[in-house]
Short mmCIF file of C-alpha atoms and ligand atoms in Angstrom, two decimals:
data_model
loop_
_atom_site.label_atom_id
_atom_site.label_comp_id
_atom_site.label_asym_id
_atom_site.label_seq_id
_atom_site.Cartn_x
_atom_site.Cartn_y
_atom_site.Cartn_z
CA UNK A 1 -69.60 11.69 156.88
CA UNK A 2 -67.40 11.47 153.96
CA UNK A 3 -68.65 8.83 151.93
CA UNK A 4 -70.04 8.86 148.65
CA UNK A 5 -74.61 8.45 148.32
CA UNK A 6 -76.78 9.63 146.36
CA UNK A 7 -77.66 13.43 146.98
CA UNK A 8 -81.11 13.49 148.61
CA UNK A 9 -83.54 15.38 146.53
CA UNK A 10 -85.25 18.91 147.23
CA UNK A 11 -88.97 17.36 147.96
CA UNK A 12 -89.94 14.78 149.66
CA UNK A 13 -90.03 10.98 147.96
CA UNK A 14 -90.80 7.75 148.63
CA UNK A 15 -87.91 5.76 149.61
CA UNK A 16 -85.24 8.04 149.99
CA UNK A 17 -83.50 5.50 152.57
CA UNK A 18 -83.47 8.33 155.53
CA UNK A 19 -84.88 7.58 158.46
CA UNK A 20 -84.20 11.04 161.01
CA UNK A 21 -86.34 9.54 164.32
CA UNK A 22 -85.44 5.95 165.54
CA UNK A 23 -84.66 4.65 169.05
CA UNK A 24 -81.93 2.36 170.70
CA UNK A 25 -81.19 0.61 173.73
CA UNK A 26 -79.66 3.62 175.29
CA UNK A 27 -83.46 4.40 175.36
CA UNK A 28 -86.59 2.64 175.01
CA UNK A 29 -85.78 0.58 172.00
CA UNK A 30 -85.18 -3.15 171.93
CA UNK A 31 -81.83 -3.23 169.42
CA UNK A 32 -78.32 -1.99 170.36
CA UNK A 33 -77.04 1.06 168.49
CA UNK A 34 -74.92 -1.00 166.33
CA UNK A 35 -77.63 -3.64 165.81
CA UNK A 36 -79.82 -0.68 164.91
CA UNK A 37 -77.08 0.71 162.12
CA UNK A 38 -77.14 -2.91 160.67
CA UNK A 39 -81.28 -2.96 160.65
CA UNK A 40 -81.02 0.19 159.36
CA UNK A 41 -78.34 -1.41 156.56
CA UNK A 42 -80.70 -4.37 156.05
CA UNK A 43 -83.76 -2.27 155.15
CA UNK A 44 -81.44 0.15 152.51
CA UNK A 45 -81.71 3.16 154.96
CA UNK A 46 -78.37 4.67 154.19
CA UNK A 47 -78.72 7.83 156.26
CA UNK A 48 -80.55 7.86 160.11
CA UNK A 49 -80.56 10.09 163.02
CA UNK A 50 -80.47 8.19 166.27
CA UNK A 51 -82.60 10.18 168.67
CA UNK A 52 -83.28 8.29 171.82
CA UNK A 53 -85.49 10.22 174.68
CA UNK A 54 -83.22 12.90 176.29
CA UNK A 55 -79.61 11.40 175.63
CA UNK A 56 -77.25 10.94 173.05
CA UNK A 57 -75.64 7.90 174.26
CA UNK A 58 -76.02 6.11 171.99
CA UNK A 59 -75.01 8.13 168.99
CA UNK A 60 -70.95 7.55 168.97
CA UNK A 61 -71.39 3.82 169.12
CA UNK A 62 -73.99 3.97 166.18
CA UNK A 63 -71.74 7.02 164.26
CA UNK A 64 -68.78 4.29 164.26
CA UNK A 65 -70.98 1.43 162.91
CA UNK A 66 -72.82 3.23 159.94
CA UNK A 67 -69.13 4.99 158.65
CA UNK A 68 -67.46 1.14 158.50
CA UNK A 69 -71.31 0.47 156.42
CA UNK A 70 -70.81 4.00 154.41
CA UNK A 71 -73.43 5.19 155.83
CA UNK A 72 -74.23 8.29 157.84
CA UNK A 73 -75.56 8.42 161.06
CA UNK A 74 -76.59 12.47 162.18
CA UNK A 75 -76.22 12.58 165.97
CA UNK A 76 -79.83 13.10 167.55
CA UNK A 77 -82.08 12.98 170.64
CA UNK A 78 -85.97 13.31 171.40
CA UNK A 79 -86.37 15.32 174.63
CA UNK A 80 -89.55 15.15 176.79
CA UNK A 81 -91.12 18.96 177.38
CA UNK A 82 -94.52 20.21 178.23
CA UNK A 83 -96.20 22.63 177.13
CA UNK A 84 -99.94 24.00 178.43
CA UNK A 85 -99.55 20.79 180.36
CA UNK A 86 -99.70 18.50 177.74
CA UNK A 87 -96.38 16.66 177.27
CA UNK A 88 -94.39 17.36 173.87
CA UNK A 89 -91.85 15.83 171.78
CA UNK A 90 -89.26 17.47 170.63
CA UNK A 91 -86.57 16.03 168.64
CA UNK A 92 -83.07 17.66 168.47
CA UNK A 93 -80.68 16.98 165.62
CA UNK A 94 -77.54 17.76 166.08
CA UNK A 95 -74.86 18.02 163.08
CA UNK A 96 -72.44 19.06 165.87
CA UNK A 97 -73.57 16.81 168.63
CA UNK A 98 -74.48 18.20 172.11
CA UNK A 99 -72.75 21.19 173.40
CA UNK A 100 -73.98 24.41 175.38
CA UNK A 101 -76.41 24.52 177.21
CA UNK A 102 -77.78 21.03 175.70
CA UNK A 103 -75.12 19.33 178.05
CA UNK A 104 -76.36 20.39 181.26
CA UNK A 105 -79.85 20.29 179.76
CA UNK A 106 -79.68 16.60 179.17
CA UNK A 107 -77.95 15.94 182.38
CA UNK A 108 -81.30 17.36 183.99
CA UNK A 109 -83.26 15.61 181.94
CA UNK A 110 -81.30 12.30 183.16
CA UNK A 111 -82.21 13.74 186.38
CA UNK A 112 -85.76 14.14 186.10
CA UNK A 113 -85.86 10.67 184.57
CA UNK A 114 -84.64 9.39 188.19
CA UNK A 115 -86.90 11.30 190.06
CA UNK A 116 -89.84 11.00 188.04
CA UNK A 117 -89.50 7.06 187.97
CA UNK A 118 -89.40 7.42 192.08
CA UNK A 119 -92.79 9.16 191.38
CA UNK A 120 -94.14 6.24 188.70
CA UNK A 121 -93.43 3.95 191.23
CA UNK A 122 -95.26 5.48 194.33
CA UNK A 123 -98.07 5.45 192.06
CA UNK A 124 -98.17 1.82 191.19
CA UNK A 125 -97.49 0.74 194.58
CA UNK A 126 -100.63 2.47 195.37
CA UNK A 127 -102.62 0.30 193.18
CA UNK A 128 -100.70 -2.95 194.31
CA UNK A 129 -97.65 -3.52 192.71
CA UNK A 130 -94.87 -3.99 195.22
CA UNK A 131 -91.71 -2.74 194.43
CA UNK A 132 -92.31 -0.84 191.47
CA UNK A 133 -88.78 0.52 191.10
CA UNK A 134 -86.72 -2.69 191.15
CA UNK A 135 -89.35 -4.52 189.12
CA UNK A 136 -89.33 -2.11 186.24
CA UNK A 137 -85.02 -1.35 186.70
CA UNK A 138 -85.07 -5.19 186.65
CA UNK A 139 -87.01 -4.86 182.79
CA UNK A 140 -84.75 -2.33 181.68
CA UNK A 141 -81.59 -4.68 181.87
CA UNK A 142 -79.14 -1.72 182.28
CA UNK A 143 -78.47 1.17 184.39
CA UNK A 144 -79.99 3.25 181.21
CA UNK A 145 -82.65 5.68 182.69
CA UNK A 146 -86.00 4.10 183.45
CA UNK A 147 -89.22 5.45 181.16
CA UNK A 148 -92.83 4.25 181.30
CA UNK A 149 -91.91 1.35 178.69
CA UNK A 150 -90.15 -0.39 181.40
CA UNK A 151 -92.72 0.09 184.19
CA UNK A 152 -95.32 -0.88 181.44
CA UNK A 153 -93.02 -4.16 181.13
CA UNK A 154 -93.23 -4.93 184.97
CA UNK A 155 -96.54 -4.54 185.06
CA UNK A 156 -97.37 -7.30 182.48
CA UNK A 157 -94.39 -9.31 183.82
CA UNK A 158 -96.41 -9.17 187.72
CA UNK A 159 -99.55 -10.49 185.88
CA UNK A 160 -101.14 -7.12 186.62
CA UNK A 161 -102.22 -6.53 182.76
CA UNK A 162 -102.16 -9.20 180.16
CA UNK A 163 -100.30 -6.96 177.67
CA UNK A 164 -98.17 -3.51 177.45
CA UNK A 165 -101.04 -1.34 175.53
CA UNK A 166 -103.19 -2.70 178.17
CA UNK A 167 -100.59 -1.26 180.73
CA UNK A 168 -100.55 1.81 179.05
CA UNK A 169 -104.11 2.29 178.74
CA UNK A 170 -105.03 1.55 182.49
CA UNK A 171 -101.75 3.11 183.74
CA UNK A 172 -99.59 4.65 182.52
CA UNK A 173 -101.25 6.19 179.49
CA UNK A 174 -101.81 9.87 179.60
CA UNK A 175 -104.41 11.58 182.10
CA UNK A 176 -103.70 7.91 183.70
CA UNK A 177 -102.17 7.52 187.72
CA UNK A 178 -98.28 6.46 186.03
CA UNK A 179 -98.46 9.69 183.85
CA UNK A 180 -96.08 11.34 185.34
CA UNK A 181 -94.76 14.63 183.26
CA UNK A 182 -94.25 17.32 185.53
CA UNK A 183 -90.72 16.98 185.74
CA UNK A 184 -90.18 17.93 182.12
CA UNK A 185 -88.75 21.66 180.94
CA UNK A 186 -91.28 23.67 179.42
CA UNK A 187 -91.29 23.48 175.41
CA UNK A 188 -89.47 26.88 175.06
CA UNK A 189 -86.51 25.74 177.34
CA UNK A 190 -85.61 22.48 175.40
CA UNK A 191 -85.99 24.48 171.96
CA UNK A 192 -83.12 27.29 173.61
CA UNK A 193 -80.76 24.28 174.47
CA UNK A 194 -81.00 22.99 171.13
CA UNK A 195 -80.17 26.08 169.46
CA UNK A 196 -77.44 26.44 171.58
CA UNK A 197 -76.14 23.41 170.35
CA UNK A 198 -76.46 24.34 166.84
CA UNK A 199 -79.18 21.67 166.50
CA UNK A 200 -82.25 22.31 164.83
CA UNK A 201 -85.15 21.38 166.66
CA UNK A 202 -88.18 19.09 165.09
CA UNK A 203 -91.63 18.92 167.06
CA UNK A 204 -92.09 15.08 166.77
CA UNK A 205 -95.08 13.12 165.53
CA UNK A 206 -97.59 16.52 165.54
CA UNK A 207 -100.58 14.21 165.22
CA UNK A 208 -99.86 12.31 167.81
CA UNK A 209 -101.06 13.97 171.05
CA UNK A 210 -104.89 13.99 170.18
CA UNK A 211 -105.04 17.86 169.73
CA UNK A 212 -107.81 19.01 167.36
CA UNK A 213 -106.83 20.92 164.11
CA UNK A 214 -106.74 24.51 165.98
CA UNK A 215 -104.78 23.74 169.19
CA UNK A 216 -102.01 22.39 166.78
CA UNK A 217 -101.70 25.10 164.87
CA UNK A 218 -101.75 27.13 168.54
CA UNK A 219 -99.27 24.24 169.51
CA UNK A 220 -97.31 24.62 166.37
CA UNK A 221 -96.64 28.99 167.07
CA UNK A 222 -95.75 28.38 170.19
CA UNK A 223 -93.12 26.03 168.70
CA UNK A 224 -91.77 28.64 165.93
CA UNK A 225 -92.10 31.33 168.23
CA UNK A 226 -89.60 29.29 170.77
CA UNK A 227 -86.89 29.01 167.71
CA UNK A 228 -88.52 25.17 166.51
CA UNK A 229 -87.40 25.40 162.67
CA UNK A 230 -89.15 22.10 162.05
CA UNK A 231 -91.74 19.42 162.54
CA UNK A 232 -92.40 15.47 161.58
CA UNK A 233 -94.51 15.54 158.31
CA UNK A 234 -94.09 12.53 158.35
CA UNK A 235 -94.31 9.60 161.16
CA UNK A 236 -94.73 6.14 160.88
CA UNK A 237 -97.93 5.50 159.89
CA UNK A 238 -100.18 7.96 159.59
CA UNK A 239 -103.80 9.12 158.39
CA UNK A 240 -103.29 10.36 154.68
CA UNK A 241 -105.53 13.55 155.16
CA UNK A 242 -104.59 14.66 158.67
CA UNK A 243 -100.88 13.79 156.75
CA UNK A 244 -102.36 16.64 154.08
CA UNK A 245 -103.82 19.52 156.87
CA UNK A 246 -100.61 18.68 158.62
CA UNK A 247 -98.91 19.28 155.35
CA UNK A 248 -100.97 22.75 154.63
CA UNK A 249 -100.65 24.07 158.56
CA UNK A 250 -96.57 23.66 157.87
CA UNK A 251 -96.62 25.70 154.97
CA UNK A 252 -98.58 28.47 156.31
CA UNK A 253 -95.71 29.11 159.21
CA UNK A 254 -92.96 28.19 156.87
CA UNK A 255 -92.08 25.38 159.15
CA UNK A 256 -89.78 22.95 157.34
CA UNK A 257 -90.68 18.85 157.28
CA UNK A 258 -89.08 15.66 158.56
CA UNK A 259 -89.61 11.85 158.31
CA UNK A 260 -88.66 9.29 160.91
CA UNK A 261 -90.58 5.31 161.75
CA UNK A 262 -90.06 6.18 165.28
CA UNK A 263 -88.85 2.40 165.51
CA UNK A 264 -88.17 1.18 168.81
CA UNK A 265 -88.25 -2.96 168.16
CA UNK A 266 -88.39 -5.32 165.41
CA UNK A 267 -91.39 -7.48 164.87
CA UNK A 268 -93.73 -4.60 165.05
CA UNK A 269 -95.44 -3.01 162.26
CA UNK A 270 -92.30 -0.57 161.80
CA UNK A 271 -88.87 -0.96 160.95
CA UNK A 272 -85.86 1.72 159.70
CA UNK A 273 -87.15 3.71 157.56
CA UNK A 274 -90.62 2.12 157.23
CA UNK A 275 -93.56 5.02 157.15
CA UNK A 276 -96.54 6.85 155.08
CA UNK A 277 -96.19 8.03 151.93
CA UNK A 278 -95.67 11.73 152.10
CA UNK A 279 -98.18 13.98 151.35
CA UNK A 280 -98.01 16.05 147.87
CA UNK A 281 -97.13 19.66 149.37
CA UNK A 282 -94.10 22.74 149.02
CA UNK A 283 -93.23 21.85 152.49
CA UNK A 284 -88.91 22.39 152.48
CA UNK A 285 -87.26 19.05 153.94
CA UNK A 286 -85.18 19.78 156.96
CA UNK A 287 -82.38 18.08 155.25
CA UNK A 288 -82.23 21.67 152.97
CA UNK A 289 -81.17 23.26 156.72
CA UNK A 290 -77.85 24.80 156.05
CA UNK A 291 -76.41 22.96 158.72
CA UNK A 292 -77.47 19.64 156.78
CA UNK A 293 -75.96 20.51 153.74
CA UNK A 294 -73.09 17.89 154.57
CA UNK A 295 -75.45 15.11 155.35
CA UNK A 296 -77.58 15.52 152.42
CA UNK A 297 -75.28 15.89 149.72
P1 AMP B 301 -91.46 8.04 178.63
O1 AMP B 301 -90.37 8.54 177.70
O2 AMP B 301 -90.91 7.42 179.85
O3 AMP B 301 -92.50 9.09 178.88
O4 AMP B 301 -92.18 6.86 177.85
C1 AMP B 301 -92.82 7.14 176.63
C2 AMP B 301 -92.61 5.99 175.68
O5 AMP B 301 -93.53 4.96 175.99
C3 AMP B 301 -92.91 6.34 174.24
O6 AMP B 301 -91.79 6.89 173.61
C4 AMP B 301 -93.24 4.99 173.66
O7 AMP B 301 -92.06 4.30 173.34
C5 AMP B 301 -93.91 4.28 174.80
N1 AMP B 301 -95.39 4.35 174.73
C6 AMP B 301 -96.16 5.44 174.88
N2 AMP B 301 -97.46 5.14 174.79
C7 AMP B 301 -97.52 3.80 174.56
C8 AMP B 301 -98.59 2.87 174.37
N3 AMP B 301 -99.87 3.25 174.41
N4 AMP B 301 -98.25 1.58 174.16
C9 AMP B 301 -96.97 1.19 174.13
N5 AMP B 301 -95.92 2.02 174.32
C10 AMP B 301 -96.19 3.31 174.52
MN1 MN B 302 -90.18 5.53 173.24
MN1 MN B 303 -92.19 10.50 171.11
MN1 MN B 304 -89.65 8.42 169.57
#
Protein backbone atom coordinates (compact mmCIF):
# COMPACT_ATOMS: atom_id res chain seq x y z
CA UNK A 1 0.00 0.00 0.00
CA UNK A 2 2.81 2.11 -1.00
CA UNK A 3 1.74 3.98 -3.84
CA UNK A 4 1.26 7.47 -4.31
CA UNK A 5 -3.08 8.99 -4.30
CA UNK A 6 -4.47 11.64 -3.31
CA UNK A 7 -4.90 11.90 0.62
CA UNK A 8 -8.60 11.32 1.34
CA UNK A 9 -10.11 14.28 3.03
CA UNK A 10 -11.39 14.65 6.79
CA UNK A 11 -15.35 14.74 5.79
CA UNK A 12 -17.11 13.00 3.70
CA UNK A 13 -17.33 14.03 -0.32
CA UNK A 14 -18.72 13.11 -3.27
CA UNK A 15 -16.51 11.05 -5.32
CA UNK A 16 -13.72 10.31 -3.29
CA UNK A 17 -13.10 6.98 -5.45
CA UNK A 18 -13.41 4.62 -2.13
CA UNK A 19 -15.61 2.12 -2.14
CA UNK A 20 -15.10 0.06 1.65
CA UNK A 21 -18.22 -2.72 1.04
CA UNK A 22 -18.21 -4.69 -2.31
CA UNK A 23 -18.56 -8.44 -2.98
CA UNK A 24 -16.72 -11.13 -5.18
CA UNK A 25 -17.05 -14.48 -6.38
CA UNK A 26 -15.53 -15.91 -3.31
CA UNK A 27 -19.06 -14.79 -2.14
CA UNK A 28 -22.23 -13.86 -3.61
CA UNK A 29 -20.99 -11.56 -6.27
CA UNK A 30 -20.97 -12.26 -9.99
CA UNK A 31 -17.14 -10.82 -10.89
CA UNK A 32 -13.84 -12.50 -9.86
CA UNK A 33 -11.68 -10.60 -7.38
CA UNK A 34 -9.42 -9.47 -10.02
CA UNK A 35 -12.26 -8.65 -12.43
CA UNK A 36 -13.68 -6.71 -9.48
CA UNK A 37 -10.14 -4.61 -8.94
CA UNK A 38 -10.37 -3.79 -12.75
CA UNK A 39 -14.32 -2.62 -12.38
CA UNK A 40 -13.27 -0.98 -9.58
CA UNK A 41 -10.24 0.67 -11.96
CA UNK A 42 -12.80 1.35 -14.70
CA UNK A 43 -15.18 3.38 -12.51
CA UNK A 44 -11.93 5.62 -10.89
CA UNK A 45 -12.35 3.85 -7.45
CA UNK A 46 -8.74 3.89 -6.47
CA UNK A 47 -9.13 2.52 -2.96
CA UNK A 48 -11.86 -0.61 -2.00
CA UNK A 49 -12.28 -3.01 0.74
CA UNK A 50 -13.32 -6.42 -0.49
CA UNK A 51 -15.66 -7.79 2.13
CA UNK A 52 -17.40 -10.87 0.95
CA UNK A 53 -19.95 -12.66 3.62
CA UNK A 54 -17.79 -14.40 6.31
CA UNK A 55 -14.40 -15.02 4.35
CA UNK A 56 -11.56 -13.30 3.17
CA UNK A 57 -10.79 -15.38 0.27
CA UNK A 58 -10.84 -13.41 -1.88
CA UNK A 59 -8.81 -10.52 -0.59
CA UNK A 60 -5.01 -11.73 -1.58
CA UNK A 61 -6.04 -12.34 -5.14
CA UNK A 62 -7.74 -8.80 -5.30
CA UNK A 63 -4.64 -7.13 -2.92
CA UNK A 64 -2.23 -8.38 -5.88
CA UNK A 65 -4.41 -6.95 -8.72
CA UNK A 66 -5.13 -3.34 -7.34
CA UNK A 67 -1.02 -2.86 -6.25
CA UNK A 68 0.04 -3.80 -10.21
CA UNK A 69 -3.20 -0.86 -10.86
CA UNK A 70 -1.69 1.46 -7.86
CA UNK A 71 -4.37 1.04 -6.15
CA UNK A 72 -5.18 -0.16 -2.66
CA UNK A 73 -7.25 -2.82 -1.78
CA UNK A 74 -7.91 -2.96 2.49
CA UNK A 75 -8.52 -6.63 3.30
CA UNK A 76 -12.29 -7.04 4.47
CA UNK A 77 -15.24 -9.35 5.18
CA UNK A 78 -19.10 -8.94 6.06
CA UNK A 79 -20.01 -11.56 8.67
CA UNK A 80 -23.63 -12.75 9.25
CA UNK A 81 -24.70 -12.27 13.25
CA UNK A 82 -27.97 -11.93 14.97
CA UNK A 83 -28.94 -10.04 17.30
CA UNK A 84 -32.63 -10.01 19.27
CA UNK A 85 -33.24 -12.46 16.47
CA UNK A 86 -33.06 -10.29 13.75
CA UNK A 87 -30.04 -11.07 11.51
CA UNK A 88 -27.16 -8.29 11.34
CA UNK A 89 -24.44 -7.26 9.18
CA UNK A 90 -21.43 -6.64 10.31
CA UNK A 91 -18.56 -5.73 8.24
CA UNK A 92 -14.92 -6.28 9.44
CA UNK A 93 -12.02 -4.36 7.98
CA UNK A 94 -9.02 -5.55 8.50
CA UNK A 95 -5.66 -3.42 7.91
CA UNK A 96 -3.91 -6.56 9.21
CA UNK A 97 -6.03 -9.22 7.66
CA UNK A 98 -7.58 -12.04 9.78
CA UNK A 99 -5.81 -13.28 12.77
CA UNK A 100 -7.01 -14.30 16.42
CA UNK A 101 -9.77 -15.34 17.13
CA UNK A 102 -11.22 -14.08 13.57
CA UNK A 103 -9.54 -17.31 12.10
CA UNK A 104 -11.39 -19.84 13.88
CA UNK A 105 -14.35 -17.46 13.84
CA UNK A 106 -14.59 -17.53 10.11
CA UNK A 107 -13.86 -21.16 9.91
CA UNK A 108 -17.26 -21.53 11.95
CA UNK A 109 -18.87 -19.32 10.05
CA UNK A 110 -17.81 -21.54 6.85
CA UNK A 111 -19.28 -24.11 8.98
CA UNK A 112 -22.54 -22.79 9.68
CA UNK A 113 -22.77 -21.85 6.00
CA UNK A 114 -22.73 -25.83 5.33
CA UNK A 115 -25.07 -26.67 7.78
CA UNK A 116 -27.41 -23.98 7.40
CA UNK A 117 -27.66 -24.63 3.51
CA UNK A 118 -28.57 -28.50 4.64
CA UNK A 119 -31.36 -26.61 6.55
CA UNK A 120 -32.40 -24.16 3.31
CA UNK A 121 -32.72 -27.12 1.50
CA UNK A 122 -35.03 -29.30 3.78
CA UNK A 123 -37.13 -26.38 3.59
CA UNK A 124 -37.55 -26.09 -0.10
CA UNK A 125 -37.93 -29.67 -0.57
CA UNK A 126 -40.87 -29.27 1.59
CA UNK A 127 -42.54 -26.97 -0.75
CA UNK A 128 -41.49 -29.10 -3.89
CA UNK A 129 -38.25 -28.52 -5.08
CA UNK A 130 -36.31 -31.75 -5.34
CA UNK A 131 -32.90 -31.69 -4.59
CA UNK A 132 -32.43 -28.41 -3.24
CA UNK A 133 -28.76 -28.83 -2.35
CA UNK A 134 -27.29 -29.96 -5.68
CA UNK A 135 -29.56 -27.59 -7.59
CA UNK A 136 -28.44 -24.49 -5.80
CA UNK A 137 -24.32 -26.01 -5.40
CA UNK A 138 -24.94 -26.55 -9.15
CA UNK A 139 -25.76 -22.30 -9.38
CA UNK A 140 -22.93 -21.48 -7.36
CA UNK A 141 -20.32 -22.91 -9.93
CA UNK A 142 -17.63 -23.51 -7.22
CA UNK A 143 -17.10 -25.24 -4.06
CA UNK A 144 -17.43 -21.48 -2.49
CA UNK A 145 -19.98 -21.76 0.44
CA UNK A 146 -23.61 -21.79 -0.62
CA UNK A 147 -25.90 -18.52 0.59
CA UNK A 148 -29.56 -17.83 -0.18
CA UNK A 149 -28.45 -16.07 -3.61
CA UNK A 150 -27.72 -19.40 -4.97
CA UNK A 151 -30.81 -21.26 -3.69
CA UNK A 152 -32.74 -18.08 -4.91
CA UNK A 153 -30.96 -18.94 -8.40
CA UNK A 154 -32.26 -22.64 -8.39
CA UNK A 155 -35.39 -21.74 -7.66
CA UNK A 156 -35.93 -19.50 -10.76
CA UNK A 157 -33.73 -21.92 -12.77
CA UNK A 158 -36.64 -25.03 -11.67
CA UNK A 159 -39.37 -22.62 -12.99
CA UNK A 160 -40.56 -22.34 -9.41
CA UNK A 161 -40.52 -18.30 -9.46
CA UNK A 162 -40.20 -16.27 -12.58
CA UNK A 163 -37.45 -14.08 -11.05
CA UNK A 164 -34.83 -13.91 -7.95
CA UNK A 165 -36.76 -10.96 -5.91
CA UNK A 166 -39.69 -13.07 -6.50
CA UNK A 167 -37.65 -15.99 -4.88
CA UNK A 168 -36.72 -13.93 -2.21
CA UNK A 169 -39.96 -12.57 -1.44
CA UNK A 170 -41.91 -15.98 -1.33
CA UNK A 171 -38.87 -17.83 0.09
CA UNK A 172 -36.27 -17.04 1.13
CA UNK A 173 -36.84 -13.47 2.22
CA UNK A 174 -36.84 -12.83 5.90
CA UNK A 175 -39.71 -14.21 8.31
CA UNK A 176 -40.00 -16.49 4.96
CA UNK A 177 -39.62 -20.79 5.21
CA UNK A 178 -35.64 -20.44 3.44
CA UNK A 179 -34.76 -17.81 6.20
CA UNK A 180 -32.62 -19.64 7.85
CA UNK A 181 -30.34 -17.51 10.52
CA UNK A 182 -30.03 -19.38 13.53
CA UNK A 183 -26.76 -20.62 12.88
CA UNK A 184 -25.18 -17.19 13.05
CA UNK A 185 -22.94 -15.88 16.32
CA UNK A 186 -24.66 -13.42 18.25
CA UNK A 187 -23.68 -9.65 17.30
CA UNK A 188 -21.34 -9.29 20.36
CA UNK A 189 -19.27 -12.45 19.38
CA UNK A 190 -18.41 -11.38 15.73
CA UNK A 191 -17.58 -7.70 17.07
CA UNK A 192 -14.85 -9.62 19.83
CA UNK A 193 -13.26 -11.56 16.81
CA UNK A 194 -12.83 -8.54 14.94
CA UNK A 195 -11.15 -6.70 17.55
CA UNK A 196 -9.03 -9.42 18.02
CA UNK A 197 -7.93 -9.09 14.70
CA UNK A 198 -7.20 -5.53 14.96
CA UNK A 199 -10.11 -4.87 12.57
CA UNK A 200 -12.52 -2.33 13.19
CA UNK A 201 -15.89 -3.40 12.93
CA UNK A 202 -18.73 -1.43 10.70
CA UNK A 203 -22.55 -2.36 11.27
CA UNK A 204 -23.50 -2.56 7.51
CA UNK A 205 -26.33 -0.86 5.67
CA UNK A 206 -28.22 0.36 9.24
CA UNK A 207 -31.33 1.13 7.24
CA UNK A 208 -31.60 -1.82 5.80
CA UNK A 209 -33.32 -4.29 8.17
CA UNK A 210 -36.75 -2.40 8.41
CA UNK A 211 -36.20 -1.32 12.12
CA UNK A 212 -38.06 1.88 13.07
CA UNK A 213 -36.01 4.99 14.21
CA UNK A 214 -35.86 3.76 18.06
CA UNK A 215 -34.93 0.05 17.73
CA UNK A 216 -31.87 1.35 15.66
CA UNK A 217 -30.67 3.49 17.91
CA UNK A 218 -31.36 0.35 20.60
CA UNK A 219 -29.67 -1.71 17.72
CA UNK A 220 -26.95 0.77 17.28
CA UNK A 221 -25.82 0.61 21.61
CA UNK A 222 -25.86 -2.68 21.53
CA UNK A 223 -23.32 -2.38 18.68
CA UNK A 224 -20.93 0.28 20.55
CA UNK A 225 -21.43 -1.39 23.66
CA UNK A 226 -20.00 -4.81 21.90
CA UNK A 227 -16.67 -2.71 20.76
CA UNK A 228 -18.50 -1.72 16.95
CA UNK A 229 -16.41 1.64 16.32
CA UNK A 230 -18.42 2.19 13.16
CA UNK A 231 -21.42 2.03 10.89
CA UNK A 232 -22.40 2.49 6.92
CA UNK A 233 -23.58 6.20 6.58
CA UNK A 234 -23.64 5.57 3.61
CA UNK A 235 -25.01 2.50 1.32
CA UNK A 236 -25.86 2.34 -2.08
CA UNK A 237 -28.76 4.07 -2.57
CA UNK A 238 -30.45 5.37 0.01
CA UNK A 239 -33.43 7.70 1.29
CA UNK A 240 -31.80 11.26 1.72
CA UNK A 241 -33.58 11.94 5.16
CA UNK A 242 -33.42 8.53 6.82
CA UNK A 243 -29.52 9.18 5.22
CA UNK A 244 -29.81 12.57 7.64
CA UNK A 245 -31.49 10.79 11.14
CA UNK A 246 -29.00 8.10 10.33
CA UNK A 247 -26.45 10.82 10.11
CA UNK A 248 -27.71 12.63 13.57
CA UNK A 249 -28.21 9.01 15.59
CA UNK A 250 -24.20 8.47 14.63
CA UNK A 251 -23.20 11.56 16.07
CA UNK A 252 -25.00 11.27 19.23
CA UNK A 253 -22.90 7.82 20.12
CA UNK A 254 -19.81 9.12 18.49
CA UNK A 255 -19.98 6.27 16.10
CA UNK A 256 -17.69 6.96 13.14
CA UNK A 257 -19.15 6.62 9.22
CA UNK A 258 -18.43 4.47 6.19
CA UNK A 259 -19.45 4.25 2.48
CA UNK A 260 -19.59 1.12 0.39
CA UNK A 261 -22.24 0.23 -3.15
CA UNK A 262 -22.52 -3.12 -1.67
CA UNK A 263 -21.99 -4.28 -5.44
CA UNK A 264 -22.37 -7.78 -6.06
CA UNK A 265 -22.91 -7.80 -10.22
CA UNK A 266 -22.69 -5.53 -13.03
CA UNK A 267 -25.74 -4.52 -14.94
CA UNK A 268 -27.59 -3.58 -11.86
CA UNK A 269 -28.27 -0.21 -10.66
CA UNK A 270 -24.78 -0.26 -8.70
CA UNK A 271 -21.35 -0.48 -9.59
CA UNK A 272 -17.75 0.29 -7.53
CA UNK A 273 -18.13 2.99 -5.86
CA UNK A 274 -21.60 4.02 -7.12
CA UNK A 275 -23.95 5.37 -4.01
CA UNK A 276 -26.00 8.45 -2.32
CA UNK A 277 -24.68 11.53 -1.81
CA UNK A 278 -23.67 11.80 1.78
CA UNK A 279 -25.52 13.57 4.10
CA UNK A 280 -24.16 17.14 5.42
CA UNK A 281 -23.16 16.05 9.15
CA UNK A 282 -19.72 16.01 11.78
CA UNK A 283 -19.91 12.35 11.49
CA UNK A 284 -15.70 11.24 11.57
CA UNK A 285 -15.00 8.86 8.43
CA UNK A 286 -13.68 5.54 9.50
CA UNK A 287 -10.83 6.12 7.23
CA UNK A 288 -9.56 8.80 10.28
CA UNK A 289 -9.27 5.20 12.44
CA UNK A 290 -5.68 5.15 13.48
CA UNK A 291 -5.27 1.93 12.05
CA UNK A 292 -6.30 3.54 8.54
CA UNK A 293 -3.94 6.13 8.66
CA UNK A 294 -1.81 4.13 5.96
CA UNK A 295 -4.68 3.62 3.64
CA UNK A 296 -5.90 7.06 3.70
CA UNK A 297 -2.96 9.02 3.29
P1 LIG B 1 -26.99 -15.08 2.86
O1 LIG B 1 -25.64 -14.43 3.06
O2 LIG B 1 -26.88 -16.49 2.44
O3 LIG B 1 -27.89 -14.87 4.04
O4 LIG B 1 -27.66 -14.33 1.64
C1 LIG B 1 -27.92 -12.95 1.73
C2 LIG B 1 -27.65 -12.29 0.41
O5 LIG B 1 -28.76 -12.50 -0.44
C3 LIG B 1 -27.50 -10.79 0.51
O6 LIG B 1 -26.20 -10.41 0.81
C4 LIG B 1 -27.88 -10.36 -0.89
O7 LIG B 1 -26.78 -10.50 -1.75
C5 LIG B 1 -28.92 -11.37 -1.29
N1 LIG B 1 -30.30 -10.88 -1.09
C6 LIG B 1 -30.91 -10.63 0.09
N2 LIG B 1 -32.18 -10.23 -0.09
C7 LIG B 1 -32.38 -10.20 -1.44
C8 LIG B 1 -33.48 -9.88 -2.27
N3 LIG B 1 -34.66 -9.49 -1.76
N4 LIG B 1 -33.31 -9.97 -3.61
C9 LIG B 1 -32.14 -10.37 -4.12
N5 LIG B 1 -31.05 -10.70 -3.38
C10 LIG B 1 -31.17 -10.62 -2.06
MN1 LIG C 1 -24.76 -10.73 -0.75
MN1 LIG D 1 -25.39 -7.37 3.89
MN1 LIG E 1 -22.89 -6.95 1.31
Amino acid sequence: MSQPLPPLPDTFDADLGLDLHMHSTASDGALSPQALTDACHAKGVTRFSLTDHDTVAGVAEAQRHAESLGMRCLAGSELSTLWRGIGIHVVALLPEGASGALVPGLEAQAQARVSRAQEIARRLEKIGLEDALARARAQAGSERPLGRPDFAKALVAAGVVPDMPTAFKKYLGAGKPGDVKTHWPYLSEVVEWIRDSQGIAVLAHPLRYRLTHRKRSQLLDSFREAGGEAAELISGHQNADVGRDLARQLEARDLMGSQGSDFHYPGGPLAPGVMSAPPRCSVTPVWRHPRLVTFAA
